[in-house]
Tab-separated table of N, CA, C and O in Angstrom:
chain	number	residue	atom	x	y	z
A	1	MET	N	157.936	-9.174	-70.686
A	1	MET	CA	157.797	-9.021	-72.771
A	1	MET	C	156.764	-10.016	-73.049
A	1	MET	O	156.591	-11.279	-72.409
A	2	ALA	N	156.090	-8.984	-73.725
A	2	ALA	CA	154.879	-9.599	-74.218
A	2	ALA	C	154.494	-10.542	-74.778
A	2	ALA	O	155.842	-10.589	-76.348
A	3	ALA	N	154.347	-11.674	-75.503
A	3	ALA	CA	153.918	-12.793	-76.652
A	3	ALA	C	153.819	-12.294	-77.242
A	3	ALA	O	153.116	-11.589	-78.012
A	4	GLN	N	154.242	-12.722	-78.658
A	4	GLN	CA	154.039	-12.359	-80.604
A	4	GLN	C	152.615	-12.783	-80.454
A	4	GLN	O	152.267	-14.037	-80.277
A	5	PRO	N	152.263	-12.217	-81.305
A	5	PRO	CA	150.626	-12.612	-81.890
A	5	PRO	C	151.398	-13.822	-82.578
A	5	PRO	O	151.781	-13.898	-83.016
A	6	GLY	N	150.893	-14.956	-82.332
A	6	GLY	CA	150.538	-15.918	-82.886
A	6	GLY	C	151.696	-17.261	-82.578
A	6	GLY	O	151.597	-17.717	-83.431
A	7	ALA	N	152.121	-16.447	-81.800
A	7	ALA	CA	153.511	-17.889	-80.843
A	7	ALA	C	153.175	-18.489	-80.554
A	7	ALA	O	151.535	-18.794	-80.101
A	8	GLY	N	154.001	-19.824	-81.215
A	8	GLY	CA	153.793	-21.057	-80.375
A	8	GLY	C	152.411	-21.488	-81.876
A	8	GLY	O	151.954	-23.526	-81.207
A	9	VAL	N	152.130	-20.996	-82.534
A	9	VAL	CA	151.132	-21.426	-83.480
A	9	VAL	C	151.612	-21.803	-84.181
A	9	VAL	O	152.422	-21.040	-85.031
A	10	PRO	N	151.500	-23.531	-85.105
A	10	PRO	CA	151.894	-23.939	-86.439
A	10	PRO	C	152.261	-22.737	-86.935
A	10	PRO	O	150.757	-22.344	-88.023
A	11	THR	N	152.968	-22.396	-88.125
A	11	THR	CA	152.797	-21.703	-90.226
A	11	THR	C	152.037	-22.463	-90.949
A	11	THR	O	152.201	-21.636	-92.110
A	12	GLY	N	153.245	-23.678	-91.494
A	12	GLY	CA	152.262	-24.890	-91.953
A	12	GLY	C	154.510	-24.594	-92.781
A	12	GLY	O	154.790	-25.654	-93.445
A	13	GLY	N	155.146	-23.774	-92.257
A	13	GLY	CA	156.726	-24.201	-92.483
A	13	GLY	C	157.678	-24.794	-91.539
A	13	GLY	O	158.920	-24.949	-92.076
A	14	GLU	N	157.400	-25.243	-90.171
A	14	GLU	CA	157.742	-25.817	-89.634
A	14	GLU	C	158.164	-27.339	-90.263
A	14	GLU	O	159.597	-27.803	-89.787
A	15	ALA	N	157.072	-28.487	-90.230
A	15	ALA	CA	158.073	-29.295	-90.938
A	15	ALA	C	158.655	-29.177	-91.427
A	15	ALA	O	160.416	-30.171	-91.836
A	16	ASP	N	159.249	-28.509	-92.409
A	16	ASP	CA	160.298	-27.904	-93.316
A	16	ASP	C	161.173	-27.061	-93.531
A	16	ASP	O	162.163	-27.148	-94.352
A	17	GLY	N	161.186	-26.898	-92.085
A	17	GLY	CA	162.580	-25.689	-91.767
A	17	GLY	C	162.547	-24.589	-92.299
A	17	GLY	O	163.497	-23.693	-92.297
A	18	THR	N	161.323	-24.119	-92.980
A	18	THR	CA	160.885	-22.478	-93.316
A	18	THR	C	161.389	-21.676	-92.326
A	18	THR	O	161.730	-20.551	-92.719
A	19	ASP	N	160.366	-22.049	-91.208
A	19	ASP	CA	160.520	-20.983	-89.900
A	19	ASP	C	161.484	-20.477	-89.407
A	19	ASP	O	162.236	-19.405	-89.535
A	20	GLU	N	162.765	-21.155	-90.058
A	20	GLU	CA	163.890	-21.597	-89.040
A	20	GLU	C	164.802	-20.398	-90.429
A	20	GLU	O	165.389	-20.198	-89.433
A	21	VAL	N	164.635	-20.785	-91.773
A	21	VAL	CA	165.624	-20.121	-92.197
A	21	VAL	C	164.907	-18.577	-91.970
A	21	VAL	O	165.675	-17.815	-91.814
A	22	ALA	N	163.477	-18.580	-91.786
A	22	ALA	CA	163.092	-17.281	-91.697
A	22	ALA	C	163.476	-16.342	-90.553
A	22	ALA	O	164.059	-15.305	-90.881
A	23	ASP	N	163.249	-16.761	-89.508
A	23	ASP	CA	164.135	-16.841	-88.336
A	23	ASP	C	165.864	-16.822	-88.404
A	23	ASP	O	165.886	-15.489	-87.804
A	24	LEU	N	166.601	-17.115	-88.908
A	24	LEU	CA	167.499	-17.441	-88.861
A	24	LEU	C	168.035	-15.777	-89.543
A	24	LEU	O	169.000	-15.186	-89.202
A	25	PHE	N	167.665	-15.671	-91.147
A	25	PHE	CA	167.741	-14.451	-91.857
A	25	PHE	C	167.037	-12.447	-91.344
A	25	PHE	O	168.134	-12.139	-90.974
A	26	ARG	N	165.721	-13.203	-90.561
A	26	ARG	CA	164.661	-11.567	-89.934
A	26	ARG	C	166.708	-11.845	-88.486
A	26	ARG	O	166.392	-11.084	-87.770
A	27	ALA	N	167.052	-12.668	-87.624
A	27	ALA	CA	167.925	-12.939	-86.524
A	27	ALA	C	169.175	-11.793	-86.904
A	27	ALA	O	169.936	-10.983	-86.414
A	28	LEU	N	169.933	-12.204	-88.856
A	28	LEU	CA	170.771	-11.729	-89.235
A	28	LEU	C	170.409	-9.917	-89.169
A	28	LEU	O	171.808	-9.135	-89.365
A	29	GLY	N	169.518	-9.885	-89.762
A	29	GLY	CA	169.416	-8.314	-90.336
A	29	GLY	C	169.764	-7.306	-89.004
A	29	GLY	O	170.065	-6.655	-88.852
A	30	ARG	N	168.589	-8.152	-88.427
A	30	ARG	CA	168.745	-7.254	-86.892
A	30	ARG	C	170.017	-6.777	-85.888
A	30	ARG	O	170.527	-5.524	-85.777
A	31	GLN	N	171.188	-8.343	-86.419
A	31	GLN	CA	172.759	-7.751	-86.347
A	31	GLN	C	173.126	-7.032	-87.049
A	31	GLN	O	173.871	-6.036	-86.563
A	32	ILE	N	172.972	-6.890	-87.866
A	32	ILE	CA	173.442	-6.344	-89.345
A	32	ILE	C	172.317	-4.115	-88.444
A	32	ILE	O	173.369	-3.003	-88.440
A	33	LYS	N	171.611	-4.491	-88.631
A	33	LYS	CA	171.537	-3.601	-87.914
A	33	LYS	C	171.883	-2.352	-86.602
A	33	LYS	O	172.204	-0.952	-86.833
A	34	VAL	N	172.369	-3.000	-85.644
A	34	VAL	CA	172.711	-3.576	-84.439
A	34	VAL	C	173.947	-3.015	-84.771
A	34	VAL	O	174.748	-1.584	-84.447
A	35	ALA	N	174.521	-3.770	-85.937
A	35	ALA	CA	176.307	-3.120	-86.274
A	35	ALA	C	176.149	-1.907	-86.365
A	35	ALA	O	177.184	-0.817	-85.946
A	36	ARG	N	175.306	-1.737	-88.050
A	36	ARG	CA	174.946	0.107	-89.111
A	36	ARG	C	174.987	1.071	-87.268
A	36	ARG	O	175.720	1.346	-87.149
A	37	GLU	N	174.598	0.587	-86.161
A	37	GLU	CA	173.899	1.552	-85.875
A	37	GLU	C	175.074	1.581	-84.281
A	37	GLU	O	175.500	2.940	-84.448
A	38	ARG	N	175.683	1.283	-84.221
A	38	ARG	CA	176.767	0.995	-83.256
A	38	ARG	C	178.037	1.878	-83.571
A	38	ARG	O	178.120	2.873	-83.259
A	39	ALA	N	177.847	1.969	-85.595
A	39	ALA	CA	179.149	2.224	-85.616
A	39	ALA	C	178.281	4.170	-86.073
A	39	ALA	O	178.909	4.826	-86.879
A	40	GLY	N	177.367	4.219	-86.105
A	40	GLY	CA	176.441	5.554	-86.217
A	40	GLY	C	176.456	5.509	-87.587
A	40	GLY	O	176.573	7.017	-88.234
A	41	LEU	N	176.250	5.052	-88.235
A	41	LEU	CA	176.096	4.731	-90.101
A	41	LEU	C	174.138	4.909	-90.208
A	41	LEU	O	173.369	4.023	-89.271
A	42	CYS	N	173.470	5.835	-91.233
A	42	CYS	CA	172.741	5.420	-91.741
A	42	CYS	C	172.647	3.835	-92.809
A	42	CYS	O	173.670	3.338	-93.203
A	43	GLN	N	171.153	3.382	-93.063
A	43	GLN	CA	171.025	2.428	-94.150
A	43	GLN	C	171.607	3.397	-95.666
A	43	GLN	O	172.965	2.581	-96.543
A	44	LYS	N	172.181	4.468	-95.920
A	44	LYS	CA	172.728	4.884	-97.092
A	44	LYS	C	174.292	4.925	-97.126
A	44	LYS	O	175.084	4.260	-97.896
A	45	GLU	N	174.185	5.106	-95.696
A	45	GLU	CA	176.242	5.532	-95.998
A	45	GLU	C	176.622	3.701	-95.701
A	45	GLU	O	177.425	4.314	-96.576
A	46	LEU	N	175.848	2.835	-94.693
A	46	LEU	CA	175.926	1.659	-95.358
A	46	LEU	C	176.676	0.983	-96.408
A	46	LEU	O	177.189	0.555	-96.776
A	47	GLY	N	174.920	1.200	-97.436
A	47	GLY	CA	175.129	0.829	-98.512
A	47	GLY	C	175.995	1.216	-99.441
A	47	GLY	O	177.089	1.586	-100.060
A	48	ASP	N	176.538	2.698	-98.823
A	48	ASP	CA	177.621	2.901	-99.971
A	48	ASP	C	178.929	2.718	-99.976
A	48	ASP	O	179.545	2.565	-100.585
A	49	ARG	N	179.507	2.789	-98.340
A	49	ARG	CA	180.596	1.864	-98.309
A	49	ARG	C	181.078	0.351	-98.406
A	49	ARG	O	181.934	0.040	-98.852
A	50	LEU	N	179.407	-0.245	-98.723
A	50	LEU	CA	180.082	-0.784	-99.263
A	50	LEU	C	179.454	-1.859	-100.665
A	50	LEU	O	179.817	-3.080	-101.456
A	51	GLY	N	179.309	-0.324	-101.695
A	51	GLY	CA	178.513	-1.156	-102.931
A	51	GLY	C	177.338	-1.417	-103.050
A	51	GLY	O	176.785	-1.925	-103.790
A	52	TYR	N	176.459	-1.282	-101.957
A	52	TYR	CA	174.489	-1.773	-101.890
A	52	TYR	C	173.969	-0.580	-102.157
A	52	TYR	O	174.573	0.313	-101.303
A	53	GLY	N	172.639	-0.850	-102.202
A	53	GLY	CA	171.925	0.758	-102.469
A	53	GLY	C	171.259	0.629	-100.872
A	53	GLY	O	171.543	-0.888	-100.594
A	54	GLU	N	170.338	2.076	-100.203
A	54	GLU	CA	170.088	1.708	-99.455
A	54	GLU	C	168.857	1.121	-99.076
A	54	GLU	O	168.769	0.479	-98.010
A	55	GLU	N	168.416	0.995	-100.636
A	55	GLU	CA	167.281	-0.190	-100.399
A	55	GLU	C	167.138	-2.484	-100.045
A	55	GLU	O	166.510	-2.110	-99.025
A	56	THR	N	168.469	-1.704	-100.738
A	56	THR	CA	169.466	-3.429	-100.186
A	56	THR	C	169.572	-3.734	-98.661
A	56	THR	O	169.226	-4.507	-98.105
A	57	ILE	N	169.792	-2.468	-98.452
A	57	ILE	CA	170.384	-2.790	-96.456
A	57	ILE	C	168.902	-2.571	-96.284
A	57	ILE	O	169.037	-3.571	-94.864
A	58	SER	N	168.834	-1.751	-95.776
A	58	SER	CA	167.076	-2.017	-95.543
A	58	SER	C	165.658	-3.171	-95.900
A	58	SER	O	165.651	-3.547	-94.601
A	59	SER	N	165.860	-4.023	-96.532
A	59	SER	CA	165.614	-5.140	-96.817
A	59	SER	C	166.295	-6.206	-95.927
A	59	SER	O	165.858	-6.901	-95.412
A	60	VAL	N	168.116	-6.642	-96.173
A	60	VAL	CA	168.061	-7.502	-95.055
A	60	VAL	C	167.605	-6.728	-93.948
A	60	VAL	O	167.290	-8.056	-93.734
A	61	GLU	N	168.498	-5.959	-93.764
A	61	GLU	CA	167.884	-5.256	-92.420
A	61	GLU	C	166.121	-5.694	-91.517
A	61	GLU	O	166.122	-6.375	-90.369
A	62	ARG	N	165.446	-5.999	-91.981
A	62	ARG	CA	163.849	-6.577	-92.303
A	62	ARG	C	163.752	-7.050	-92.460
A	62	ARG	O	162.214	-7.985	-93.232
A	63	ALA	N	164.575	-7.817	-93.037
A	63	ALA	CA	163.665	-9.893	-93.614
A	63	ALA	C	163.113	-9.916	-94.424
A	63	ALA	O	162.743	-10.706	-94.510
A	64	ARG	N	163.766	-8.776	-95.241
A	64	ARG	CA	162.526	-9.298	-96.594
A	64	ARG	C	163.058	-9.621	-98.029
A	64	ARG	O	162.810	-9.960	-99.157
A	65	ARG	N	163.978	-9.722	-97.572
A	65	ARG	CA	165.495	-9.958	-98.403
A	65	ARG	C	166.966	-10.984	-97.794
A	65	ARG	O	166.729	-10.399	-96.953
A	66	THR	N	166.904	-11.691	-98.310
A	66	THR	CA	168.108	-13.387	-98.109
A	66	THR	C	169.153	-11.953	-98.289
A	66	THR	O	169.979	-11.607	-98.913
A	67	PRO	N	170.108	-12.219	-96.531
A	67	PRO	CA	171.373	-11.361	-96.731
A	67	PRO	C	172.320	-12.979	-96.892
A	67	PRO	O	172.572	-13.370	-96.794
A	68	GLN	N	172.985	-11.810	-98.468
A	68	GLN	CA	173.889	-12.625	-99.581
A	68	GLN	C	175.245	-12.570	-98.283
A	68	GLN	O	175.454	-11.814	-97.171
A	69	PRO	N	176.256	-13.822	-98.617
A	69	PRO	CA	177.230	-14.283	-97.684
A	69	PRO	C	178.086	-13.067	-98.045
A	69	PRO	O	178.723	-12.213	-97.088
A	70	GLU	N	178.394	-12.507	-99.030
A	70	GLU	CA	179.329	-11.181	-99.284
A	70	GLU	C	178.794	-9.781	-98.779
A	70	GLU	O	179.746	-9.541	-98.062
A	71	LEU	N	177.267	-10.055	-98.113
A	71	LEU	CA	177.074	-8.783	-97.648
A	71	LEU	C	177.879	-9.312	-95.741
A	71	LEU	O	178.341	-7.969	-95.624
A	72	LEU	N	177.563	-10.283	-95.300
A	72	LEU	CA	177.699	-10.819	-94.410
A	72	LEU	C	179.375	-9.854	-94.106
A	72	LEU	O	179.466	-10.017	-93.368
A	73	VAL	N	180.107	-11.268	-95.183
A	73	VAL	CA	181.349	-10.521	-94.718
A	73	VAL	C	181.833	-9.303	-95.057
A	73	VAL	O	182.207	-8.453	-93.665
A	74	ALA	N	181.081	-8.425	-95.894
A	74	ALA	CA	181.887	-7.148	-95.448
A	74	ALA	C	181.289	-6.593	-94.722
A	74	ALA	O	182.153	-5.647	-94.058
A	75	VAL	N	180.453	-6.623	-94.252
A	75	VAL	CA	179.570	-5.596	-93.137
A	75	VAL	C	180.668	-5.627	-92.278
A	75	VAL	O	181.178	-5.149	-91.058
A	76	ASP	N	180.746	-7.121	-91.677
A	76	ASP	CA	181.701	-7.441	-90.203
A	76	ASP	C	182.742	-6.990	-90.772
A	76	ASP	O	183.380	-6.571	-89.256
A	77	ARG	N	183.327	-6.619	-91.754
A	77	ARG	CA	185.028	-6.348	-92.159
A	77	ARG	C	184.996	-5.143	-91.363
A	77	ARG	O	185.440	-4.250	-90.920
A	78	LEU	N	183.899	-4.139	-92.321
A	78	LEU	CA	184.683	-2.564	-92.293
A	78	LEU	C	183.439	-2.562	-90.445
A	78	LEU	O	184.533	-1.708	-90.665
A	79	LEU	N	182.666	-2.881	-90.011
A	79	LEU	CA	182.412	-2.176	-88.767
A	79	LEU	C	183.033	-2.829	-87.949
A	79	LEU	O	182.706	-2.851	-86.609
A	80	GLU	N	184.091	-3.917	-88.081
A	80	GLU	CA	184.869	-4.565	-87.179
A	80	GLU	C	183.492	-5.625	-86.667
A	80	GLU	O	184.211	-5.110	-84.998
A	81	TYR	N	182.611	-6.203	-86.148
A	81	TYR	CA	182.281	-6.741	-85.837
A	81	TYR	C	182.906	-7.713	-85.170
A	81	TYR	O	181.964	-9.188	-84.479
A	82	GLY	N	183.806	-8.554	-85.668
A	82	GLY	CA	184.210	-9.681	-84.895
A	82	GLY	C	184.748	-11.117	-85.008
A	82	GLY	O	184.834	-12.070	-84.774
A	83	GLY	N	183.540	-10.704	-86.888
A	83	GLY	CA	184.231	-11.647	-87.180
A	83	GLY	C	181.978	-12.948	-87.026
A	83	GLY	O	182.273	-13.566	-86.902
A	84	LEU	N	181.187	-11.666	-86.350
A	84	LEU	CA	180.138	-12.733	-86.139
A	84	LEU	C	179.262	-12.642	-86.304
A	84	LEU	O	178.461	-13.983	-87.178
A	85	LEU	N	179.233	-11.811	-87.920
A	85	LEU	CA	178.495	-12.086	-89.405
A	85	LEU	C	178.796	-12.742	-89.609
A	85	LEU	O	178.080	-14.191	-91.266
A	86	ALA	N	180.107	-12.594	-90.192
A	86	ALA	CA	180.888	-12.920	-91.445
A	86	ALA	C	180.685	-14.746	-90.671
A	86	ALA	O	180.638	-15.511	-91.518
A	87	SER	N	180.792	-15.575	-89.877
A	87	SER	CA	180.848	-16.734	-89.143
A	87	SER	C	178.790	-17.689	-89.988
A	87	SER	O	178.944	-18.864	-90.007
A	88	ALA	N	178.624	-16.618	-89.943
A	88	ALA	CA	176.951	-16.982	-89.886
A	88	ALA	C	177.039	-16.907	-91.904
A	88	ALA	O	175.820	-17.502	-93.006
A	89	ALA	N	177.852	-16.796	-92.378
A	89	ALA	CA	177.744	-17.312	-94.073
A	89	ALA	C	177.885	-18.033	-94.777
A	89	ALA	O	176.464	-18.672	-96.044
A	90	GLU	N	178.276	-19.168	-94.301
A	90	GLU	CA	178.120	-20.796	-94.627
A	90	GLU	C	176.880	-21.108	-93.938
A	90	GLU	O	175.712	-21.852	-94.800
A	91	ASP	N	176.422	-20.712	-92.530
A	91	ASP	CA	175.590	-20.887	-92.476
A	91	ASP	C	173.876	-20.852	-93.601
A	91	ASP	O	172.378	-21.450	-93.417
A	92	VAL	N	174.054	-19.314	-93.975
A	92	VAL	CA	173.122	-18.233	-95.093
A	92	VAL	C	173.733	-19.824	-96.374
A	92	VAL	O	172.401	-19.603	-96.295
A	93	GLU	N	174.416	-20.079	-96.353
A	93	GLU	CA	174.361	-20.661	-97.971
A	93	GLU	C	173.622	-21.865	-97.629
A	93	GLU	O	172.713	-22.670	-98.778
A	94	ARG	N	173.514	-22.416	-96.635
A	94	ARG	CA	173.192	-23.688	-96.460
A	94	ARG	C	171.122	-23.753	-95.893
A	94	ARG	O	170.642	-23.785	-96.293
A	95	ALA	N	170.684	-22.418	-95.798
A	95	ALA	CA	169.728	-21.915	-96.201
A	95	ALA	C	169.222	-21.982	-97.096
A	95	ALA	O	168.066	-22.159	-97.304
A	96	ARG	N	169.762	-21.153	-97.654
A	96	ARG	CA	168.937	-20.855	-99.204
A	96	ARG	C	169.146	-21.647	-100.108
A	96	ARG	O	167.778	-22.017	-100.454
A	97	THR	N	170.185	-22.623	-100.525
A	97	THR	CA	169.720	-24.207	-100.407
A	97	THR	C	168.473	-24.985	-99.926
A	97	THR	O	167.789	-25.319	-100.886
A	98	ARG	N	167.884	-24.976	-98.682
A	98	ARG	CA	167.319	-25.747	-98.565
A	98	ARG	C	166.030	-24.910	-99.083
A	98	ARG	O	164.730	-25.661	-99.560
A	99	ARG	N	165.868	-23.740	-99.368
A	99	ARG	CA	164.479	-23.131	-99.283
A	99	ARG	C	164.899	-22.642	-100.532
A	99	ARG	O	163.182	-23.150	-101.131
A	100	ARG	N	165.568	-23.315	-101.845
A	100	ARG	CA	165.617	-23.131	-103.069
A	100	ARG	C	164.938	-24.605	-103.240
A	100	ARG	O	164.176	-24.718	-104.311
A	101	VAL	N	165.550	-25.555	-103.005
A	101	VAL	CA	164.846	-26.678	-103.296
A	101	VAL	C	163.666	-27.604	-102.661
A	101	VAL	O	162.871	-28.678	-102.887
A	102	ARG	N	162.716	-26.508	-101.437
A	102	ARG	CA	161.479	-27.201	-101.086
A	102	ARG	C	160.517	-26.926	-102.622
A	102	ARG	O	160.854	-25.941	-103.076
A	103	HIS	N	159.370	-27.629	-102.199
A	103	HIS	CA	158.353	-27.298	-102.613
A	103	HIS	C	157.275	-26.936	-101.648
A	103	HIS	O	156.910	-27.798	-100.814
A	104	PRO	N	156.473	-26.244	-102.576
A	104	PRO	CA	154.910	-25.290	-101.349
A	104	PRO	C	154.397	-26.998	-101.220
A	104	PRO	O	154.055	-27.466	-102.033
A	105	GLU	N	153.487	-27.024	-100.061
A	105	GLU	CA	152.561	-28.727	-99.759
A	105	GLU	C	151.781	-28.268	-101.118
A	105	GLU	O	151.555	-28.950	-101.022
A	106	TRP	N	151.006	-27.630	-101.403
A	106	TRP	CA	150.523	-27.797	-102.441
A	106	TRP	C	150.425	-28.621	-103.559
A	106	TRP	O	149.988	-29.028	-104.773
A	107	PHE	N	152.343	-27.921	-103.880
A	107	PHE	CA	152.885	-28.671	-105.369
A	107	PHE	C	153.147	-30.518	-104.826
A	107	PHE	O	152.897	-31.256	-105.523
A	108	LYS	N	153.466	-30.617	-103.649
A	108	LYS	CA	153.402	-31.971	-103.371
A	108	LYS	C	152.701	-32.790	-103.388
A	108	LYS	O	152.600	-34.288	-103.714
A	109	ASP	N	151.793	-32.267	-102.963
A	109	ASP	CA	149.891	-32.666	-103.012
A	109	ASP	C	149.987	-33.107	-104.739
A	109	ASP	O	150.097	-33.886	-105.289
A	110	TYR	N	149.746	-31.774	-105.967
A	110	TYR	CA	150.023	-32.169	-106.828
A	110	TYR	C	150.488	-33.101	-107.185
A	110	TYR	O	150.630	-33.680	-108.777
A	111	ALA	N	151.782	-33.387	-106.797
A	111	ALA	CA	153.117	-34.263	-107.920
A	111	ALA	C	151.807	-35.241	-107.705
A	111	ALA	O	152.890	-36.866	-108.157
A	112	SER	N	152.640	-35.856	-106.446
A	112	SER	CA	151.540	-37.002	-105.785
A	112	SER	C	150.112	-37.894	-107.013
A	112	SER	O	150.633	-38.881	-107.106
A	113	TRP	N	149.718	-36.363	-106.683
A	113	TRP	CA	148.410	-36.985	-107.999
A	113	TRP	C	148.799	-37.268	-108.972
A	113	TRP	O	148.318	-38.066	-109.207
A	114	SER	N	149.478	-36.253	-109.291
A	114	SER	CA	149.495	-36.573	-110.857
A	114	SER	C	150.330	-37.465	-111.321
A	114	SER	O	149.803	-38.203	-112.887
A	115	GLY	N	151.287	-38.447	-110.598
A	115	GLY	CA	151.710	-39.390	-110.689
A	115	GLY	C	150.796	-40.722	-110.404
A	115	GLY	O	151.556	-41.662	-110.519
A	116	ARG	N	149.531	-40.316	-109.475
A	116	ARG	CA	149.380	-41.850	-109.881
A	116	ARG	C	148.321	-42.426	-110.992
A	116	ARG	O	147.322	-42.733	-111.155
A	117	ARG	N	148.466	-41.266	-112.292
A	117	ARG	CA	147.736	-41.532	-113.194
A	117	ARG	C	148.153	-42.838	-114.263
A	117	ARG	O	148.866	-43.039	-114.133
């Protein structure tokens, strides 16, 4: 297996856990895709059955959109995935909270600088 470009190179998000959050969302997106393909469904068919748009399913599978806990549970139930996706719903909630409260590095610098006045 070839190494990914930039593998092992700090990206700036490692200190605040953002890389781990992105990795979680990417892994869940891949699992949704695997489950969907095993069921013989295209993204549109899965979306139609769950009440989501094809673009939403596509975006979640490609980790461009956060997999909502409700979606994980719905996919798990519909495709009889044995609770593997549903069990990650709590982890997604924690990761979403973590992502919401973090501040970009530039803001941390700005906040500490403006507080010195």
